[in-house]
Amino acid sequence: MGRSRAPDRTCTAAPLYSRKLGGRHLITNDWGHYAFLSQEELDRLRAGRLGPAESRFPELVDKGFIRERMDFKGLAGDFRTLNRFLWQGPTLHIFVTTLRCNHACLYCQSSAGRVVGHETDMSLETAKAAVDMVFAGPNRNIAIEFQGGEPLLNWPVVRFVVQYARKRNEAEKRSLFLSVVTNLSLMDEGKLEFLLDNEVSICTSLDGPAPLHDRNRVFHGGSSQETAVRWIKEIERRRLSEPPPRRRIFKTSALMTTTRFSLPAWREIVDTYLDAGFGGIFLRPLSPIGYAKKVWGTIGYGAEEYLDFYRRALDYILEINLRGRPFIERMAAVLAWKVLKRRDPNFVDCRSPCGASIGQVAYNFDGDIYTCDEGRMVAQQGDPIFRIGNVLRDSYDEIMASPATKGCCMASVLDSQPACSRCVYKPYCGLCPVYNYEAQGSLMGQLPRNMHCRVLKGVFDILFEKLDDRAAAEVIEGWLDSSRREVVK
Amino acid sequence: MFPNAYQGRVGFLGGTVAQIKVNEAERELAVTVASKECPAEDVRFAAYLYMDRADPLIEPTTGGLRVRLRYRAPVAAGRLREEGKAFVEELRQQRFQGELLARNGSLHEYVVRQALSGAGQAEPAEEGAEPELSAEEEKELDRLIAEVEELVEKEAKGKPKQAEDPLGIRATWEEAHGEK
């Protein structure tokens, strides 16, 4: 379509969602489009009095907001693009190679501090079966991520999985991405060379400046933060000095976890990432899942406290960008990717239905498979509700048809949630049944009282405010010029 | 029910009003609205959203519904009146959403179904301004929309009828329990 009707035609609103934001009205639709309208424009759209002669009309037509001018085929294509993960199967495969860890982080579930004993190490037989399960899925893009505990404590299995997966992929010819999430304290020259030679991306934890990081991430072998930063800089040195084609070294990435102690340190946290040479930061809120639930009173906070932290940090990051240094806030970038590109950035935590089983799968050391790593954490506290099978006993079809997979899918389809089905952010948002279960006692949860929902709604409010500001919007749009993986990781 | 309470009326839709009653001592707010102006489903949506701050109770009244919101935390003096007005605004919003869904449900479902069945592949956007539609094209467009709506309706009719509901499971709380 794309052609206008006669000016006297009555044009009414197509399916849309709306929310008052900063004196204007944000409208969105399930095809991924958005627009800001004045009160008067919204009133006239609602009353069917916004006509083709008006300046906003062509834009609203193009975006599918005018019922009489809906381009069915084009809008169906938009919906399909935005939700393409529905056809793909799991991408992210998390291997918990051991529960042992040499850190005792405040928020971690891994009964940390224990490095002796091997009863929670993944065996080679289990690891092989897990890799076979990965390749049993249909997705042409596969990411295997080693987690723990501290995965380097079970180095033989990490090494085996890397080699076996690469070998299998010679025949499969899929896009295979390998990464290890490590605190770097056990890194050495031999391990690093193996990881770099095999193009394994390295991701570490960096919670901020040393006093904060070391308070969150208790380590008895010195400063955890200084150790991590030393290795980050060493890997970066090699990346810059050994460009392809010799080998492709990925830029190290880092995960930051926000505890109560992080909230006043937003500026220092961002500065730490800048000083370490990172191109961005993911201001990740903490969730009361698994072990963190037990200590929530000490390290947790409310949605409003987090949003205040997030807004201050984001404003500072935008200021840094406006001064000429590109630096991404990844949560804003991921959501902006959906809003501005209307494409799925493959971010399994924020989609409908959520990524549980159908976007990501977690393989525990004993071969048990979970909907996600958060589901595995719940099991570690004694409740295996999110277990979907075992690599040694079940097939791919069986884990996809398990009650936990179905339950998570059903609970996380936003159309089935009363608070979400009419929400303006529904086209871009997602919920977490594991969070709901841990915080509110059911997979469905009760969204109006749900911190996960309030945080996401608040972050979307902030993001759309920024997108309505020309200077900030240009910075955020610039972030999307990076590759998807660069934005998401 | 509301001794020494504020009572007010706020214009709602089509010239009718929503009644607001406030009892600050009990931290309770009640908003009454006629069903013809705001269907029960939209009232439920609005009340549900207020669960972040209050415990809602929906009661039938003559020709309408009353939503009682008992706030869990203390509310500043005079604040409940503003909350009442905000709740009426939420009812308006939900009414609008409800109307949109009712009017566009079949079209929405059709597009989603096209996408899920793989029929709708993204196409590059057309460039430049387009001329107005001719009278024939206008008719054709109306015919297409009507065709889609008819198709969806026909399919819905073809579906097996829902089973009887001897236990009244599908009845709403208000239908099942009436006045408290």
PDB file of C-alpha atoms in Angstrom, chain A residues 15-21 24-29 35 37 42 45-46 65 422-425 427, chain B residues 90 92-94 96-97 100:
ATOM      1  CA  PRO A  15      -4.346  -1.944  17.177  1.00  0.00           C
ATOM      2  CA  LEU A  16      -1.963   0.048  19.334  1.00  0.00           C
ATOM      3  CA  TYR A  17      -0.818   0.558  22.917  1.00  0.00           C
ATOM      4  CA  SER A  18      -0.247   3.927  24.548  1.00  0.00           C
ATOM      5  CA  ARG A  19       1.342   5.531  27.598  1.00  0.00           C
ATOM      6  CA  LYS A  20       1.744   9.131  28.678  1.00  0.00           C
ATOM      7  CA  LEU A  21       5.409   9.961  28.848  1.00  0.00           C
ATOM      8  CA  ARG A  24       3.362  13.437  25.248  1.00  0.00           C
ATOM      9  CA  HIS A  25       1.897  10.061  24.411  1.00  0.00           C
ATOM     10  CA  LEU A  26       3.998   7.153  23.272  1.00  0.00           C
ATOM     11  CA  ILE A  27       2.156   4.724  21.017  1.00  0.00           C
ATOM     12  CA  THR A  28       3.445   1.337  19.882  1.00  0.00           C
ATOM     13  CA  ASN A  29       2.094  -1.678  18.065  1.00  0.00           C
ATOM     14  CA  ALA A  35       5.503   7.227  17.568  1.00  0.00           C
ATOM     15  CA  LEU A  37       1.773  12.010  19.729  1.00  0.00           C
ATOM     16  CA  LEU A  42      -3.996  11.100  20.202  1.00  0.00           C
ATOM     17  CA  LEU A  45      -6.687   9.432  16.366  1.00  0.00           C
ATOM     18  CA  ARG A  46      -8.936   7.838  18.989  1.00  0.00           C
ATOM     19  CA  PHE A  65      -1.304   2.807  13.202  1.00  0.00           C
ATOM     20  CA  ARG A 422      -2.183  -3.951  27.031  1.00  0.00           C
ATOM     21  CA  CYS A 423       1.207  -2.462  27.962  1.00  0.00           C
ATOM     22  CA  VAL A 424       2.863  -0.004  25.608  1.00  0.00           C
ATOM     23  CA  TYR A 425       6.183  -1.865  25.955  1.00  0.00           C
ATOM     24  CA  PRO A 427       6.179  -5.368  21.583  1.00  0.00           C
TER      25      PRO A 427
ATOM     26  CA  GLU B  90      -6.766   4.531  33.956  1.00  0.00           C
ATOM     27  CA  ARG B  92     -10.509   5.670  30.322  1.00  0.00           C
ATOM     28  CA  GLN B  93      -7.247   4.247  29.053  1.00  0.00           C
ATOM     29  CA  GLN B  94      -8.445   0.672  29.486  1.00  0.00           C
ATOM     30  CA  PHE B  96      -9.882   2.818  24.862  1.00  0.00           C
ATOM     31  CA  GLN B  97      -7.687  -0.281  24.724  1.00  0.00           C
ATOM     32  CA  LEU B 100      -9.420  -0.975  20.021  1.00  0.00           C
TER      33      LEU B 100
END
